[in-house]
Tab-separated table of C-alpha atoms and ligand atoms in Angstrom:
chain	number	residue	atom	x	y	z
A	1210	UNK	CA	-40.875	-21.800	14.172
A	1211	UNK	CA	-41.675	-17.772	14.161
A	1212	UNK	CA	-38.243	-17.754	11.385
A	1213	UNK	CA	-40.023	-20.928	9.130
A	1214	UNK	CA	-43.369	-18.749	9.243
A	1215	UNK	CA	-41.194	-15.764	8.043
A	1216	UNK	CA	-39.709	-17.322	5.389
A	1217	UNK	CA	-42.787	-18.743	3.776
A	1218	UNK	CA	-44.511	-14.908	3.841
A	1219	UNK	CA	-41.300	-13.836	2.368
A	1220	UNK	CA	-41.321	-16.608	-0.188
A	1221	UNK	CA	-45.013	-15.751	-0.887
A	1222	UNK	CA	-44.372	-12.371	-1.302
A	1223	UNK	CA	-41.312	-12.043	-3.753
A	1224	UNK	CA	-41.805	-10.207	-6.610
A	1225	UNK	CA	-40.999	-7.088	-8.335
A	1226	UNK	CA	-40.194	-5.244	-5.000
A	1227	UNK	CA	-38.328	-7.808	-3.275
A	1228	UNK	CA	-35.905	-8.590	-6.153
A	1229	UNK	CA	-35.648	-4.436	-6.250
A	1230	UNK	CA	-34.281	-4.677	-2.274
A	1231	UNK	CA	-32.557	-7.642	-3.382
A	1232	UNK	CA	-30.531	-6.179	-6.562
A	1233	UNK	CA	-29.148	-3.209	-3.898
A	1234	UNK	CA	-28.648	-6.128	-1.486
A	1235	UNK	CA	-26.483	-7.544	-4.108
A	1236	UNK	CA	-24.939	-4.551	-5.361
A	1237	UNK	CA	-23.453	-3.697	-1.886
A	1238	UNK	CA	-22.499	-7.927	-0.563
A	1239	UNK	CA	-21.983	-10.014	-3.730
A	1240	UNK	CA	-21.321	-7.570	-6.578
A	1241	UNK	CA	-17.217	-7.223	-5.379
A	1242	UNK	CA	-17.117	-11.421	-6.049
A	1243	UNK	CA	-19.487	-12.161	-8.024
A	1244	UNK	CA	-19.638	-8.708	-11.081
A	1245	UNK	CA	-22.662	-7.268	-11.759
A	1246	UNK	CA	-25.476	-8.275	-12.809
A	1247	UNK	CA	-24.472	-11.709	-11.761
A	1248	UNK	CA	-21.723	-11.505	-14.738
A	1249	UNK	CA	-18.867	-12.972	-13.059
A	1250	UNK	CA	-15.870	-11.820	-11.382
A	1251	UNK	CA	-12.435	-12.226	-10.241
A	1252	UNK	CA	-13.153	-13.719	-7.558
A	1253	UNK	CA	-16.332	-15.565	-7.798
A	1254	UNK	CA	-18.401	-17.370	-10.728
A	1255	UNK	CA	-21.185	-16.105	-12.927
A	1256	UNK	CA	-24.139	-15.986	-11.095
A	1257	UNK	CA	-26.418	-15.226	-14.540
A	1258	UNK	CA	-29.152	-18.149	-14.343
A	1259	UNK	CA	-27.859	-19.690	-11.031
A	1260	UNK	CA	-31.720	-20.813	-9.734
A	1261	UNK	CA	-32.405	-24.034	-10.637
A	1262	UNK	CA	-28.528	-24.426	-12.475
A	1263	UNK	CA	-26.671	-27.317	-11.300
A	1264	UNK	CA	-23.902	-26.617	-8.203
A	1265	UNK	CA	-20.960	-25.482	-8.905
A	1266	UNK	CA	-21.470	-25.524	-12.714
A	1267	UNK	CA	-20.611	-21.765	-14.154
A	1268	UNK	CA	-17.763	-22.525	-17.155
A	1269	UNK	CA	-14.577	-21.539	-16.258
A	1270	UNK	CA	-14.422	-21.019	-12.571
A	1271	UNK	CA	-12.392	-23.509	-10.408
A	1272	UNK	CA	-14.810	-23.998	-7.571
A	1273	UNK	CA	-13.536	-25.715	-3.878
A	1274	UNK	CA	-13.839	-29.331	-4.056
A	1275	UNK	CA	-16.241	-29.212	-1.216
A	1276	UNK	CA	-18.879	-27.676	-3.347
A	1277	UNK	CA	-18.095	-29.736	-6.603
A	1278	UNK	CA	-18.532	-32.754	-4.190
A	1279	UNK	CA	-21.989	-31.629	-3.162
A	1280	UNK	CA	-23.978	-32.382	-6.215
A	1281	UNK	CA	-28.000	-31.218	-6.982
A	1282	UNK	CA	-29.353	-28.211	-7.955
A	1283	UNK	CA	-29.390	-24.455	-6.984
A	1284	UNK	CA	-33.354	-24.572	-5.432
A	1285	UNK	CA	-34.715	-21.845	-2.679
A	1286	UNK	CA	-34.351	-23.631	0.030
A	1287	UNK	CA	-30.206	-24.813	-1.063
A	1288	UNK	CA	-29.425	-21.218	-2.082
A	1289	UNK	CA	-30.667	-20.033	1.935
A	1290	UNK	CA	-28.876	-23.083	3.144
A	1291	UNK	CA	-26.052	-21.922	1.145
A	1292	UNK	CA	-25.970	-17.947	1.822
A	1293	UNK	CA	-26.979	-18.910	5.407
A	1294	UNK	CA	-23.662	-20.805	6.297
A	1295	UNK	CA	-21.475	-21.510	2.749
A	1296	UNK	CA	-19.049	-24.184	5.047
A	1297	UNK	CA	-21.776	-25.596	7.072
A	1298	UNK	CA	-23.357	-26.168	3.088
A	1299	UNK	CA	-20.217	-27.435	1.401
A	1300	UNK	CA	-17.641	-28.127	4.015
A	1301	UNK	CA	-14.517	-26.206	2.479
A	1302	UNK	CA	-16.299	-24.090	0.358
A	1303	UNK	CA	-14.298	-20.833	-1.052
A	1304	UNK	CA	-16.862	-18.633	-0.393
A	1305	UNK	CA	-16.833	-16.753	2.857
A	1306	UNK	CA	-19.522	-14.426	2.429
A	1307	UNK	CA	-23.055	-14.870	3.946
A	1308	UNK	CA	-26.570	-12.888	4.475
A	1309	UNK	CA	-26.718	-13.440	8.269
A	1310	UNK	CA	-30.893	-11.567	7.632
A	1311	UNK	CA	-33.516	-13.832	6.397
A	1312	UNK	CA	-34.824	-11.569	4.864
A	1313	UNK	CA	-32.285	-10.274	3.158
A	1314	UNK	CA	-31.587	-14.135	1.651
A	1315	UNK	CA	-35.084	-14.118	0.828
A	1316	UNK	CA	-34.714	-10.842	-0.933
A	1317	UNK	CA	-30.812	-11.453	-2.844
A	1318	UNK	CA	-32.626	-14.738	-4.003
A	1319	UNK	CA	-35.931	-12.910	-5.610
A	1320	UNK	CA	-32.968	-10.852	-7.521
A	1321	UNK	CA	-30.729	-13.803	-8.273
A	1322	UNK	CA	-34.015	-15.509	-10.376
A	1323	UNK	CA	-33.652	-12.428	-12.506
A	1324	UNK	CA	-30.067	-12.584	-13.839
A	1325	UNK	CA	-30.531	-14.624	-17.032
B	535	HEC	C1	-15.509	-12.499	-1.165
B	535	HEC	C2	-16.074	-12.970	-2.436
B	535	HEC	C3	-17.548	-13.366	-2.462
B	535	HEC	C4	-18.633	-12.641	-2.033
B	535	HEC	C5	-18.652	-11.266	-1.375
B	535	HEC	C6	-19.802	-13.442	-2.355
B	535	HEC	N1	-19.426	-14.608	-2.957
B	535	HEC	FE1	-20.685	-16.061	-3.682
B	535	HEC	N2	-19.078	-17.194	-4.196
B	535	HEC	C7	-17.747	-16.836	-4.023
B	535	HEC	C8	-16.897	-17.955	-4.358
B	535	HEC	C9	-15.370	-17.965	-4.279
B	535	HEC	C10	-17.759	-18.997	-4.743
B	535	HEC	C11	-17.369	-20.435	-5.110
B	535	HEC	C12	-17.437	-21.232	-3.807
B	535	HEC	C13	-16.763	-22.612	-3.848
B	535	HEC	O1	-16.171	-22.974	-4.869
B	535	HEC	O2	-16.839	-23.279	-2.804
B	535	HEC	C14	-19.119	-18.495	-4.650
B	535	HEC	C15	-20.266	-19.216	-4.982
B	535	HEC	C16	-21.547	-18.714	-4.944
B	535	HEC	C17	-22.727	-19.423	-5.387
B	535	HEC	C18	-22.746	-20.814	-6.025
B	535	HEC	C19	-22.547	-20.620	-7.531
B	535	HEC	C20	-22.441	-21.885	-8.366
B	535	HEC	O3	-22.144	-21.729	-9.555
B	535	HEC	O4	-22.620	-23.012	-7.884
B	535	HEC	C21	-23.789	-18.594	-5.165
B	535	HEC	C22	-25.244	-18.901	-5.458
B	535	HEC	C23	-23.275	-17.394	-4.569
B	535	HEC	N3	-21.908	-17.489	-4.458
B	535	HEC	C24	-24.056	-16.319	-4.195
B	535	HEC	C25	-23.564	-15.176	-3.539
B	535	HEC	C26	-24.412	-14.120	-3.046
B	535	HEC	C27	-25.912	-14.027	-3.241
B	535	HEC	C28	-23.583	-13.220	-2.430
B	535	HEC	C29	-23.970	-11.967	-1.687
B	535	HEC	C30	-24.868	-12.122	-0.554
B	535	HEC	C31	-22.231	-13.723	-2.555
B	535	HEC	N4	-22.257	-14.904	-3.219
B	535	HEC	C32	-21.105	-13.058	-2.073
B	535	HEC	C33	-17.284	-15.614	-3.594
B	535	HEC	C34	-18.058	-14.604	-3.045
């Protein structure tokens, strides 16, 4: 209950400063994977205008059938789902990483609405 009350003050608060803790967030967890600046990378898909993009949708990148299979849309609360557990999310998912903090999700996410 304390974590859901959390959240939602996180949520409220997101703006300029949280996406700031979120780019270094995402500079030091999801940059290796992912490029910067949400570009893409080797190892993960572009990540450039991921909120609110369909799952699993980035051109090019041959995502786990687990995720493919899951259907909807990035929103908030699927991205925390997603970065809170990736196999719980899309059982079989290729992605292994996860932001155990809430709010550090809360944070990565303010950041991720950025990258256009
Ligand atoms: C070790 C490499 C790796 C790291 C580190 C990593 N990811 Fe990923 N990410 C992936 C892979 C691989 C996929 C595709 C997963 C699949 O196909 O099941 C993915 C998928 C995603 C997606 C879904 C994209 C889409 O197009 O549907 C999001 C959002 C995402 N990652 C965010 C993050 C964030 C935020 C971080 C840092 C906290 C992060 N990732 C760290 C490899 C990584």
């Amino acid at each position: 209950m304390r974590l859901i009350v959390l959240a939602a003050a996180a949520a409220l608060l997101a703006g300029p400063a949280l996406a700031a803790d979120g780019a270094a967030i995402y500079n030091s967890q999801c940059k290796a994977c992912h490029g910067a600046a949400g570009a893409g990378g080797p190892a993960g898909p572009a990540l450039k205008g991921v909120a609110r993009r369909k799952v699993a949708s980035a051109p090019g990148f041959a995502y786990s059938a687990g995720l493919k299979a899951k259907g909807g849309a990035w929103t908030d609360p699927n991205l925390d789902a997603f970065l809170t557990n990736p196999g719980g999310f899309a059982p079989g998912s290729k992605m292994f990483a996860r932001a155990a903090q809430p709010g550090d999700r809360a944070a990565v996410i303010a950041y991720l609405k950025t990258l256009k």
